[in-house]
mmCIF file of C-alpha atoms in Angstrom:
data_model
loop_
_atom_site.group_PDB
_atom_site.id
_atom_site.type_symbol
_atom_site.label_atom_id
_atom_site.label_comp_id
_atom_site.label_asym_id
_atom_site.label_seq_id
_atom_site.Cartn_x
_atom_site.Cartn_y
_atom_site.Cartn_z
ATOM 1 C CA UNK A 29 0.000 0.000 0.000
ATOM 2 C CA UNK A 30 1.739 3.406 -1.262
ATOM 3 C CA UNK A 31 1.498 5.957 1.345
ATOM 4 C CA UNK A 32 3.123 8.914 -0.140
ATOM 5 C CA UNK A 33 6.490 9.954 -2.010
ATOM 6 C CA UNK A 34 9.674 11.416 -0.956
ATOM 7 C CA UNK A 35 10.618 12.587 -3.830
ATOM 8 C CA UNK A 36 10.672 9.425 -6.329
ATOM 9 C CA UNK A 37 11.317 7.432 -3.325
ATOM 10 C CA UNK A 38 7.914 5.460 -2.357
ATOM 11 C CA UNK A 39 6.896 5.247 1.350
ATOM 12 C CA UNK A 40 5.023 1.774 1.621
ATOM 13 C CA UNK A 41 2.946 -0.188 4.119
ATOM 14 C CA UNK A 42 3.147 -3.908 4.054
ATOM 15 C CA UNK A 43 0.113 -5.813 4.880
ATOM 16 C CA UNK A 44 2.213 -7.618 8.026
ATOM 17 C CA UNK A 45 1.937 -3.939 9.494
ATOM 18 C CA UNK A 46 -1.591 -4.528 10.178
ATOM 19 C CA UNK A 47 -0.932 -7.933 12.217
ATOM 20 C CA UNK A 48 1.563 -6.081 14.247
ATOM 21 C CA UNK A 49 -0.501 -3.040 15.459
ATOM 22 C CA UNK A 50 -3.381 -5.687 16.360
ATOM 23 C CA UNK A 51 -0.610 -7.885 18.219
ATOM 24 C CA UNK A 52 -0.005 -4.464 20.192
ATOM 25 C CA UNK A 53 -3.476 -3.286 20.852
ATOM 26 C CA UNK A 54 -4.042 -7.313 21.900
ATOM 27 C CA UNK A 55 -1.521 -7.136 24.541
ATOM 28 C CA UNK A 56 -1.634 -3.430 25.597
ATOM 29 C CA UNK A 57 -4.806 -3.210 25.937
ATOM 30 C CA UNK A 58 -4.760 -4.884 29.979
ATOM 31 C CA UNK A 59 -1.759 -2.604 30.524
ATOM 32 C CA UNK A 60 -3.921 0.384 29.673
ATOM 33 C CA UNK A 61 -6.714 -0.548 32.135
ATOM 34 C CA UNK A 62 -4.149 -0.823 34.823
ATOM 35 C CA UNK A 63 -2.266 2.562 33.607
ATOM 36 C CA UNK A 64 -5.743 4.248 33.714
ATOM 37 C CA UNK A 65 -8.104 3.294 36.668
ATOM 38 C CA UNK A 66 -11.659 3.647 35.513
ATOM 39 C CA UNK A 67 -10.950 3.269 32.093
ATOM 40 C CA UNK A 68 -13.978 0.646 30.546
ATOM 41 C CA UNK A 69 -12.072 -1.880 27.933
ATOM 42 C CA UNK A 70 -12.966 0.468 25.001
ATOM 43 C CA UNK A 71 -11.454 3.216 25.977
ATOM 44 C CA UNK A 72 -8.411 1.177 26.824
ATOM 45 C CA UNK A 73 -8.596 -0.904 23.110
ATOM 46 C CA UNK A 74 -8.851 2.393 21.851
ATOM 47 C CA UNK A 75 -5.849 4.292 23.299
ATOM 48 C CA UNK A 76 -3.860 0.828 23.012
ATOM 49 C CA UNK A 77 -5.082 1.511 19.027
ATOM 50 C CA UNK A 78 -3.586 4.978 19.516
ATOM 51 C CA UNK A 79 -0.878 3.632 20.823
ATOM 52 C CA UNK A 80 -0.162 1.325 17.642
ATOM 53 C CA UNK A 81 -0.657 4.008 15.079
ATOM 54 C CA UNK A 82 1.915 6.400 17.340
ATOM 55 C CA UNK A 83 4.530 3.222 16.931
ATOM 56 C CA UNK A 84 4.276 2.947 13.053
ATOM 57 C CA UNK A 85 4.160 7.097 13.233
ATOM 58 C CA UNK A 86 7.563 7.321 15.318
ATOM 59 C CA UNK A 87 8.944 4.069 12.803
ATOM 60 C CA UNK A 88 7.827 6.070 9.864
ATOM 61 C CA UNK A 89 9.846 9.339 10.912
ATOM 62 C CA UNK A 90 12.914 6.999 11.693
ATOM 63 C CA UNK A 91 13.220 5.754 8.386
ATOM 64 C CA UNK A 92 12.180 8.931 7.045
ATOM 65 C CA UNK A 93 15.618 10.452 8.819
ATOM 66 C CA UNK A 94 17.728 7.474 7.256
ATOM 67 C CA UNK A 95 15.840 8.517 3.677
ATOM 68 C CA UNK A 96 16.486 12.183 3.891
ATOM 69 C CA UNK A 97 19.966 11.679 4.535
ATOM 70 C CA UNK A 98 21.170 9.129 2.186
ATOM 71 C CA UNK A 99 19.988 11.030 -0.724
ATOM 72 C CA UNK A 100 20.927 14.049 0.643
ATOM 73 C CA UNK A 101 24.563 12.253 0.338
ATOM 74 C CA UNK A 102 24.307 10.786 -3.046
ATOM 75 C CA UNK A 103 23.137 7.485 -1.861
ATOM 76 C CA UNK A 104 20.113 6.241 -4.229
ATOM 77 C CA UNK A 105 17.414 4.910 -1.579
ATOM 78 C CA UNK A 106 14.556 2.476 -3.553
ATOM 79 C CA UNK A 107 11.659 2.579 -1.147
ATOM 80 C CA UNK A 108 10.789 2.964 2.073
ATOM 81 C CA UNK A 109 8.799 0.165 3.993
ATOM 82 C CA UNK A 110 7.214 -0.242 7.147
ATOM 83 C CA UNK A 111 6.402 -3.947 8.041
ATOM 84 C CA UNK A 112 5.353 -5.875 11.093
ATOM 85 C CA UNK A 113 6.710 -3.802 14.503
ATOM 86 C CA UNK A 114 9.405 -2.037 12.177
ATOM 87 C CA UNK A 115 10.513 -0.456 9.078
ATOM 88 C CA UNK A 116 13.124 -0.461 6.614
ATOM 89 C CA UNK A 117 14.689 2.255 4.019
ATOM 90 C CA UNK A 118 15.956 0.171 1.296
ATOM 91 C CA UNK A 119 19.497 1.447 -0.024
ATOM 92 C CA UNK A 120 19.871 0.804 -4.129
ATOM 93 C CA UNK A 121 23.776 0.544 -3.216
ATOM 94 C CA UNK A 122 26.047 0.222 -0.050
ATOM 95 C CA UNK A 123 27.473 3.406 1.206
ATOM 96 C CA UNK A 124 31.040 3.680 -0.480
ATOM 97 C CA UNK A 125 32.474 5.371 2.731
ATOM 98 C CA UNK A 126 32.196 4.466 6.290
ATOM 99 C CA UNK A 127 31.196 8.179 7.288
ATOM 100 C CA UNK A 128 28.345 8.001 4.270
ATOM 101 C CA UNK A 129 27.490 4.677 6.687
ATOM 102 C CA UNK A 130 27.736 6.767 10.151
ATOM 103 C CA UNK A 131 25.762 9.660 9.139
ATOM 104 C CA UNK A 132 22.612 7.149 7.481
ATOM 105 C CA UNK A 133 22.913 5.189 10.586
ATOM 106 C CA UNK A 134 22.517 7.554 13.068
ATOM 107 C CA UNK A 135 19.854 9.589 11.173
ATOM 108 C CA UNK A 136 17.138 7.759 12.225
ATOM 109 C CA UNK A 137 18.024 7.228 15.963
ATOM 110 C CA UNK A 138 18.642 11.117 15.747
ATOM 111 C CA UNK A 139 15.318 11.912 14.737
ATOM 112 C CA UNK A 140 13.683 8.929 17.284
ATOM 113 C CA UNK A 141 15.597 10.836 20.435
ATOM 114 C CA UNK A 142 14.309 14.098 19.395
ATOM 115 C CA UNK A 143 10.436 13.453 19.094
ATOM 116 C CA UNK A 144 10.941 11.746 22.301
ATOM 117 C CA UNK A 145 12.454 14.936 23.930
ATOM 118 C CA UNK A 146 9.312 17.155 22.567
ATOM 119 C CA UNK A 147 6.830 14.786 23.660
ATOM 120 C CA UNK A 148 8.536 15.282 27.251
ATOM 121 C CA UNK A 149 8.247 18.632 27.524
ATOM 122 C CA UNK A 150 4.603 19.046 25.997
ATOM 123 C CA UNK A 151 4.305 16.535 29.141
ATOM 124 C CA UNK A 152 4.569 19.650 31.438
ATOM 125 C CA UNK A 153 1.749 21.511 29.740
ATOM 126 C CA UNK A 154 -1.012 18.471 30.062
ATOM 127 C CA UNK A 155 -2.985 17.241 32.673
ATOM 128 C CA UNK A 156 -1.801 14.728 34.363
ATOM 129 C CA UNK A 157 -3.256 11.516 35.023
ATOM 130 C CA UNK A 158 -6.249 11.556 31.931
ATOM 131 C CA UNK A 159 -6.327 10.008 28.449
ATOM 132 C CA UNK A 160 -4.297 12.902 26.677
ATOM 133 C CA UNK A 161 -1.705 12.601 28.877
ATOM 134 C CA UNK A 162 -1.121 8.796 28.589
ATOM 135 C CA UNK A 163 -1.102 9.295 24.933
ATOM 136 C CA UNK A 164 1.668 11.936 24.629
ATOM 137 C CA UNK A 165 3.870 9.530 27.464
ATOM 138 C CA UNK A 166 3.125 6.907 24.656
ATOM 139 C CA UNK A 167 4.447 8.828 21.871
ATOM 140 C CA UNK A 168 7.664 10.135 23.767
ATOM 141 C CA UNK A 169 8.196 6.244 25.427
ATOM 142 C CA UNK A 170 7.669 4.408 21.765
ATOM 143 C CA UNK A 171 10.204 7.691 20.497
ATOM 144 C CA UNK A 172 12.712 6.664 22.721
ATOM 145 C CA UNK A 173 12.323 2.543 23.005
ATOM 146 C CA UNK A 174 12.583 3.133 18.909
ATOM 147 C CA UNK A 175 15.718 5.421 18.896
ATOM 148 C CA UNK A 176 17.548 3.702 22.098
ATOM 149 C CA UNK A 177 17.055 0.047 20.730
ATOM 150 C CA UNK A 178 18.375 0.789 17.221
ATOM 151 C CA UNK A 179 21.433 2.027 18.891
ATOM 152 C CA UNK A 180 22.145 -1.726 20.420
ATOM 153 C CA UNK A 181 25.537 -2.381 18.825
ATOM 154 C CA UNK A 182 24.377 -5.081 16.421
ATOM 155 C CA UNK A 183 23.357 -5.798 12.733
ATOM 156 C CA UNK A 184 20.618 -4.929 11.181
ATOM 157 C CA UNK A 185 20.021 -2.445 13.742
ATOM 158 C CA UNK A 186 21.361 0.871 13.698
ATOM 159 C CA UNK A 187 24.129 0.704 15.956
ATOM 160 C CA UNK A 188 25.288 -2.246 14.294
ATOM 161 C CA UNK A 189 26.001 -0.079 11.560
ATOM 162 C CA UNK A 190 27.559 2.561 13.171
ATOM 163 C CA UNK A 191 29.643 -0.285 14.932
ATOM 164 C CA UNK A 192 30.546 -1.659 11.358
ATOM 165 C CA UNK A 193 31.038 2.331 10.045
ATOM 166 C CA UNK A 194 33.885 2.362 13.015
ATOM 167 C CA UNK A 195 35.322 -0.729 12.531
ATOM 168 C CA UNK A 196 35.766 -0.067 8.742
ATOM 169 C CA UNK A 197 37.404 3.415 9.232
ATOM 170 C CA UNK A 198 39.962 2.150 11.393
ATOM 171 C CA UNK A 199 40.748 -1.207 9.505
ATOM 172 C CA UNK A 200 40.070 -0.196 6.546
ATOM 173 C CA UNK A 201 37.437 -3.709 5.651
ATOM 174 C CA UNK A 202 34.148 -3.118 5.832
ATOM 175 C CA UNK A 203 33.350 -6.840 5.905
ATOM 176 C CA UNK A 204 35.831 -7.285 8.990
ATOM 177 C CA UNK A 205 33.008 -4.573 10.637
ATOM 178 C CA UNK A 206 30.168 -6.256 8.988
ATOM 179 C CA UNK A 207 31.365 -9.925 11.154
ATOM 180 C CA UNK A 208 31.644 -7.576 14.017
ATOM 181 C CA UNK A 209 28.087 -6.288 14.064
ATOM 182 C CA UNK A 210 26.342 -9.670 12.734
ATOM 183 C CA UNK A 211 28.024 -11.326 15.924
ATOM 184 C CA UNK A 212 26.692 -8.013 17.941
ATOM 185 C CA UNK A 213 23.183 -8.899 15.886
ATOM 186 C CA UNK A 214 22.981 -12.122 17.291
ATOM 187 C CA UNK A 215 23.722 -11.354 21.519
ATOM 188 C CA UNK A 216 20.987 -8.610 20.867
ATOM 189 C CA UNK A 217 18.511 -11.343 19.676
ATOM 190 C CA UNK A 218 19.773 -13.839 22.481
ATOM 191 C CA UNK A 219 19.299 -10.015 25.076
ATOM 192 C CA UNK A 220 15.735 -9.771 23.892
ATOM 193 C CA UNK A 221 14.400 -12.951 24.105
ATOM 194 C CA UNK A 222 15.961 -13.465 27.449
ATOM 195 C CA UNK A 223 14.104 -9.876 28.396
ATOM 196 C CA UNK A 224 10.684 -11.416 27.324
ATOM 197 C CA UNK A 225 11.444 -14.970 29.230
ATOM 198 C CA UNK A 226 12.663 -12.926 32.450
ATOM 199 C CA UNK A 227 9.240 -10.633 32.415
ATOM 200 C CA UNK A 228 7.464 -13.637 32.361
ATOM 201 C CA UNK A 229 8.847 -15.205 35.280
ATOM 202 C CA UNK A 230 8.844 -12.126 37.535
ATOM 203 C CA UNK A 231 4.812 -12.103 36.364
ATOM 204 C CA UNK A 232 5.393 -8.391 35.411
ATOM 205 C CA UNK A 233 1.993 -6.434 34.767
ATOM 206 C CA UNK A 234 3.207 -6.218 30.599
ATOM 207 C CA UNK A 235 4.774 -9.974 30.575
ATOM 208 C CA UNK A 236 2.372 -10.710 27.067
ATOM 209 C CA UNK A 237 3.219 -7.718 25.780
ATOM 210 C CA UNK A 238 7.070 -8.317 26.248
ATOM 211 C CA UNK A 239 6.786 -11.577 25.436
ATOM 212 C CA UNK A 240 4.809 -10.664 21.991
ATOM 213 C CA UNK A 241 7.365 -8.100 21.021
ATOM 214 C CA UNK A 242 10.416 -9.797 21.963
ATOM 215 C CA UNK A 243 9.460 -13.173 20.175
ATOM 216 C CA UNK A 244 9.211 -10.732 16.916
ATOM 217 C CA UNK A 245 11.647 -8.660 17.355
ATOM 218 C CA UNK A 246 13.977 -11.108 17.858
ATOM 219 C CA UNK A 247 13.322 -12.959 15.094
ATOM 220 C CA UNK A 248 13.436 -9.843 13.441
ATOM 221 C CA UNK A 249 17.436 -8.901 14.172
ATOM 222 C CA UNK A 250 18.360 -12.544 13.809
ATOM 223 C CA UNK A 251 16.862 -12.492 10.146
ATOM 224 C CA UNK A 252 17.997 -9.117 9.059
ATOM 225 C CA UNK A 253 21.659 -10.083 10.548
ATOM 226 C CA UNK A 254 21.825 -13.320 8.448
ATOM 227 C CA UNK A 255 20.825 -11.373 5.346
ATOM 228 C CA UNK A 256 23.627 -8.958 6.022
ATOM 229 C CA UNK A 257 26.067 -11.518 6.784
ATOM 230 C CA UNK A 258 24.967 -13.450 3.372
ATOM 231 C CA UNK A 259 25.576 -10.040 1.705
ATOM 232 C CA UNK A 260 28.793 -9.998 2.785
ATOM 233 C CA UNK A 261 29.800 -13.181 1.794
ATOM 234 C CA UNK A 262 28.469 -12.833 -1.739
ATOM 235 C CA UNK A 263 31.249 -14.228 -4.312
ATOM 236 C CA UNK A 264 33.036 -10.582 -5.301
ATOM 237 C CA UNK A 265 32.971 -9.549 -9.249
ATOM 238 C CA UNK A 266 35.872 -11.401 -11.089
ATOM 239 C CA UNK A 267 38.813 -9.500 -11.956
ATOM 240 C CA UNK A 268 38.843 -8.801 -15.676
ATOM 241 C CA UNK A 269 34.967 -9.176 -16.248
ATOM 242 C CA UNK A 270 32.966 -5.739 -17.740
ATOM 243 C CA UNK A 271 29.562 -5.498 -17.328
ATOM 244 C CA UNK A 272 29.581 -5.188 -21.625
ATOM 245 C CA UNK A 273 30.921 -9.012 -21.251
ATOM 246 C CA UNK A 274 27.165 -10.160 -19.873
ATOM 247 C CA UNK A 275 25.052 -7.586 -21.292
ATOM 248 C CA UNK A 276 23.188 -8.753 -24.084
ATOM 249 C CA UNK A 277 22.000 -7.044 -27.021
ATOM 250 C CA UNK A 278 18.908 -5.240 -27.123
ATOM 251 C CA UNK A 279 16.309 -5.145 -29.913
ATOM 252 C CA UNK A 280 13.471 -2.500 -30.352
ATOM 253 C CA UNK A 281 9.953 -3.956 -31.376
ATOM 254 C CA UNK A 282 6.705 -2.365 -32.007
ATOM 255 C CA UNK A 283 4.873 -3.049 -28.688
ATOM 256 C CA UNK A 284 1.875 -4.749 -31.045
ATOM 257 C CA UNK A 285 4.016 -6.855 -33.203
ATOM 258 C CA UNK A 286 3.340 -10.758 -32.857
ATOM 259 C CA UNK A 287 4.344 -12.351 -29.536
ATOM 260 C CA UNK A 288 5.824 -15.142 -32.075
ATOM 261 C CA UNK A 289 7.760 -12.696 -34.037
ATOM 262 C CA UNK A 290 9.159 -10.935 -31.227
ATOM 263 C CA UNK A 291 9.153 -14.290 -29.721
ATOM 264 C CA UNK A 292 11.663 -15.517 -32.295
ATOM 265 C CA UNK A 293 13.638 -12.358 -32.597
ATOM 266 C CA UNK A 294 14.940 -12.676 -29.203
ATOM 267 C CA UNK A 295 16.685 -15.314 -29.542
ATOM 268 C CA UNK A 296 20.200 -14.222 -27.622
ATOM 269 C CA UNK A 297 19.133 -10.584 -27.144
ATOM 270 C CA UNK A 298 16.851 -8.592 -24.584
ATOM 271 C CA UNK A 299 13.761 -7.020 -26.563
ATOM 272 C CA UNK A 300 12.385 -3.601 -25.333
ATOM 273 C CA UNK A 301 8.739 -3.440 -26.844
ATOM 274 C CA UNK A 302 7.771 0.079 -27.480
ATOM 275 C CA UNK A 303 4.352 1.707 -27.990
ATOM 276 C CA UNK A 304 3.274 4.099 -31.013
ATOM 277 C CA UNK A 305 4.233 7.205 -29.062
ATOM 278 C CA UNK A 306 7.444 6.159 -28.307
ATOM 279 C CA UNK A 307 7.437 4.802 -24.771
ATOM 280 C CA UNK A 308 8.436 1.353 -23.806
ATOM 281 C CA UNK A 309 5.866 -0.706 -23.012
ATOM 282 C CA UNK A 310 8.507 -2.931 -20.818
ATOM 283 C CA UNK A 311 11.188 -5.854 -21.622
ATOM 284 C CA UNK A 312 9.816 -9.301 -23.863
ATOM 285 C CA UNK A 313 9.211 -11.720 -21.121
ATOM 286 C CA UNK A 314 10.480 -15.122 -22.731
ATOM 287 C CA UNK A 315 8.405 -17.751 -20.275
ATOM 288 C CA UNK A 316 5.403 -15.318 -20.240
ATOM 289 C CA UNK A 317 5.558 -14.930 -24.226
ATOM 290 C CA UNK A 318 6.092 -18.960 -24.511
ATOM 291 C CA UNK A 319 2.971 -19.363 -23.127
ATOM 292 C CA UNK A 320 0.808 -16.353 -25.216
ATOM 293 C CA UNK A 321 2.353 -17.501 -28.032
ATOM 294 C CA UNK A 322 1.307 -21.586 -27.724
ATOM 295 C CA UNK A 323 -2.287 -20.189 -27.560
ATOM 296 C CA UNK A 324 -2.764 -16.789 -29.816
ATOM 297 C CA UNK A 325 0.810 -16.532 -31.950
ATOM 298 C CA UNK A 326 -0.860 -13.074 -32.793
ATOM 299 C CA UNK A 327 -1.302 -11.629 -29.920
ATOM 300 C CA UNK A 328 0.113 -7.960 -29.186
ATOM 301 C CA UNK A 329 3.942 -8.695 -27.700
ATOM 302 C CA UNK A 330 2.881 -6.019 -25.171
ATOM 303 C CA UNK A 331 0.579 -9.066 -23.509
ATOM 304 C CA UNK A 332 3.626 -10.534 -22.643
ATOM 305 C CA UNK A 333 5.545 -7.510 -20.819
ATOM 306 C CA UNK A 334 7.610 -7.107 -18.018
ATOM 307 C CA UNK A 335 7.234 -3.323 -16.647
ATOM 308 C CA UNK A 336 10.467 -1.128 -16.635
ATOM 309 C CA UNK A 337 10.715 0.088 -12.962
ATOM 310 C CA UNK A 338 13.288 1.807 -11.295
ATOM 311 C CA UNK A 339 14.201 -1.156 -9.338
ATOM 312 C CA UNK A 340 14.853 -3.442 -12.942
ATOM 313 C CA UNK A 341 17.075 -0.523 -14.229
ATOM 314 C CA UNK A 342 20.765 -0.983 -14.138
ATOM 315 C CA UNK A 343 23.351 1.957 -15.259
ATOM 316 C CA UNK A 344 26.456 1.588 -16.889
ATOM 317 C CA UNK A 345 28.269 3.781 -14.138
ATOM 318 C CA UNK A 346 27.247 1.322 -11.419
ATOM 319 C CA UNK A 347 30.327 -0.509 -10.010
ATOM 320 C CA UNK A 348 30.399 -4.289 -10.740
ATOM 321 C CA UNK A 349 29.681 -5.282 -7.111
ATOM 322 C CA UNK A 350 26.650 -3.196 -6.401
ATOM 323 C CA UNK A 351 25.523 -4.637 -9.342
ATOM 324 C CA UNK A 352 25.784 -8.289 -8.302
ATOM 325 C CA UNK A 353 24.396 -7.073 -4.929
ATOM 326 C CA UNK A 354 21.399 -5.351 -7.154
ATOM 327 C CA UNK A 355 20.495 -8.424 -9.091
ATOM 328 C CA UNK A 356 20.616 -10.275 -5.904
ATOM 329 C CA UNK A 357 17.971 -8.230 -4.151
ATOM 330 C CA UNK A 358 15.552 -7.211 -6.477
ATOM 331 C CA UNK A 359 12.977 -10.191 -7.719
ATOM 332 C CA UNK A 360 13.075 -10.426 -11.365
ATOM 333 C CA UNK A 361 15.079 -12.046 -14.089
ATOM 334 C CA UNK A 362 16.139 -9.327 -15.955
ATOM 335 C CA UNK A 363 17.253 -6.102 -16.286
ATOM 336 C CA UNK A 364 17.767 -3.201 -18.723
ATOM 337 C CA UNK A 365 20.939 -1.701 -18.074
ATOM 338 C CA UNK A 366 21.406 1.968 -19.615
ATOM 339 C CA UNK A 367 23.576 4.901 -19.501
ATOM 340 C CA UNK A 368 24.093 8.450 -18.282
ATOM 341 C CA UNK A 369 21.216 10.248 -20.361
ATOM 342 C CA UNK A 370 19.015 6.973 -20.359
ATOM 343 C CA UNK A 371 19.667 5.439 -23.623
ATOM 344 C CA UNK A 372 19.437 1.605 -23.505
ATOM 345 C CA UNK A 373 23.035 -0.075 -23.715
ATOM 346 C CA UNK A 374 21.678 -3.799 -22.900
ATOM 347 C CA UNK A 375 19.490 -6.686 -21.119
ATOM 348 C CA UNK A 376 21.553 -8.170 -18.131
ATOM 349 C CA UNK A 377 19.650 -11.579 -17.005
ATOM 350 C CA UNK A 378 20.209 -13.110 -13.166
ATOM 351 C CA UNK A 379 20.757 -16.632 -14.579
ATOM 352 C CA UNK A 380 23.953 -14.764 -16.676
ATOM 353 C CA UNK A 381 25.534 -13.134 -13.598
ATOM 354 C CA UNK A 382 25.036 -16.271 -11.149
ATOM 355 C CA UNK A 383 26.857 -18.250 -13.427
ATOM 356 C CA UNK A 384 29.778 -15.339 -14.038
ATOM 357 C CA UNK A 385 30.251 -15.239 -10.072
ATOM 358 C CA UNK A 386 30.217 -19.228 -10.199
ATOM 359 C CA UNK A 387 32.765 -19.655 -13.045
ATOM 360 C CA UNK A 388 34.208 -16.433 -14.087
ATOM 361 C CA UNK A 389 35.481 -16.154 -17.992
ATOM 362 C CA UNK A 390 32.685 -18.792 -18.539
ATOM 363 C CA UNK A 391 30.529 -15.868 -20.265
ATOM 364 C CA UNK A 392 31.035 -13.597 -22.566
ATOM 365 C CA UNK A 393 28.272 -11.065 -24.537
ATOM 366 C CA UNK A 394 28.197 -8.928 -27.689
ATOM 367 C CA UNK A 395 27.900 -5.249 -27.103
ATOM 368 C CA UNK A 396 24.861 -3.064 -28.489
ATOM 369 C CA UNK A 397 24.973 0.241 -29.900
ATOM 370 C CA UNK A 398 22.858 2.791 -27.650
ATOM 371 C CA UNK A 399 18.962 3.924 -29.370
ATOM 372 C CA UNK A 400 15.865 5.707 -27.244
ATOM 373 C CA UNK A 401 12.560 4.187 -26.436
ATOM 374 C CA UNK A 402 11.058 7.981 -25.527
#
């Protein structure tokens, strides 16, 4: 679900969102009726909903800070995602410096501490003891558990970054600091679930709740810091291999010529269909035009599309290994790589780069000459 835009940069909610914030106002709702004397169990479901939406709100404006920042600093940012009890601002490329790393990092944490801070002092000025005032403590308490527990010193987190940031500067490796921060990853994920299991034996009045968020949460750092040690381990680029080696040509079609003509026509090349006014309709999607073709051979090629997104668009200035890392991340089997002013150099499938990483030298392509699809 698109919220808004920052910029080109969309700002999504994942249905898993929805499950979290009715995990929270499951379990918070008790602790509300015991924060609040007299309040009936719909008032307290209600501010426990509150509650929920002031979460995603204080995620949101974390990931928002890590957004504004890395493209302040150059660094392309895809989309930004907010997903069961967290978020995520999804970085087309690795910071190339540890200080680009720092300053994303501690962005989001920045902003966290600082709504936290506001909600204090607007604190003073409210009544004490009624609804309102329960709601802004909630806003400045999930401000603060959100900025002081992604500065834990451990991968994916925030302060695992920073951690790796530090260790790079000073050794010089960022994947020394990256082995650093996945090991600081996992003691936070063995720290929270051993926070949940300890509320639970003391019988402490938000033991469910703890329980609830720790299970997730934990699970949610030990996932994200396997992913980043994966990442790190990736195979690098061989030495010697261009992108122009695995690129294959590209072709321009009509976007309504015959799925079996363009079909046949892309036999070893990457085929950009393009509509009468100039604009590509998206790349010729072999498996998907297999299938058209078996059942209406004249059918418009443009039946049989993959769209061009951002995310499926590669440039020629884009270093070998953010490419590999690119391809790895991004769901689909093909790509159109182009240059500086857009012009479409050529197709650059998954299947092609896998097996370059695998056995380097083992592929070579045929370079294109650059044309516009509007």
């Amino acid at each position: 679900m698109l919220l808004f835009r920052v910029g080109t940069v969309p700002v999504l909610l994942a249905p898993s969102w929805w499950i979290g914030s009715l995990l929270v106002v499951a379990l918070y709702t008790p602790l509300v009726s015991r924060l609040l004397p007299g309040a009936d169990i719909a008032l307290s479901a209600v501010l426990a909903g509150a509650f929920a939406v002031l979460l995603g709100m204080s995620v949101l404006a974390h990931e928002l800070g890590h957004c504004v920042v890395a493209l302040r600093l150059g660094v392309p940012v895809r989309r930004v995602r907010l997903f069961l009890l967290g978020g995520l601002s999804e970085v087309a490329r690795s910071p190339r410096r540890p200080g680009q790393e720092a300053l994303i990092a501690v962005a989001g944490p920045l902003v966290s501490l600082v709504l936290a801070l506001v909600c204090w002092v607007l604190l003073l000025a409210v009544p004490e003891d009624g609804a309102v005032w329960l709601l802004v403590a909630q806003c400045a308490v999930a401000n603060a558990a959100v900025g002081v527990f992604n500065l834990l010193p451990g991968l994916p987190l925030d302060g695992g970054r920073l951690l790796r940031a530090g260790i790079w500067a000073v050794h010089g490796g960022r994947s020394t600091g990256t082995r650093v921060a996945v090991a600081g990853g996992a003691l936070v994920a063995v720290g929270l679930l051993g926070w949940a299991l300890w509320g639970m034996a003391q019988g402490s009045d938000d033991r469910w709740l703890r329980l609830g968020v720790g299970l997730v949460t934990a699970w949610f750092v030990a996932m994200g810091a396997t992913a980043e040690f994966s990442s790190d381990t990736r195979r690098p680029w061989p030495e010697g291999l261009s992108l122009s080696d695995l690129m294959r040509p590209v072709l321009q079609l009509p976007a309504e010529s015959p799925v079996s003509a363009a079909l046949a026509a892309s036999a070893g090349r990457g085929v950009v269909l393009v509509r009468a006014d100039g604009i590509a309709a998206g790349l010729l999607d072999a498996e998907a035009a297999e299938r058209l073709a078996l059942n209406a051979p004249h059918s418009p090629a443009e039946l049989a599309a993959q769209p061009i997104r951002a995310e499926t668009v590669l440039l020629t200035s884009d270093s070998p290994d953010e490419i590999a890392e690119h391809v790895d991340e991004v769901p689909t089997w093909q790509f159109l790589v182009v240059d500086g002013e857009g012009n479409p150099k050529g197709v650059l499938r998954r299947d092609d780069v896998h097996s370059a990483l695998a056995a380097p030298g083992s592929l070579r392509r045929d370079g294109a000459g650059p044309f516009r699809t509007g």
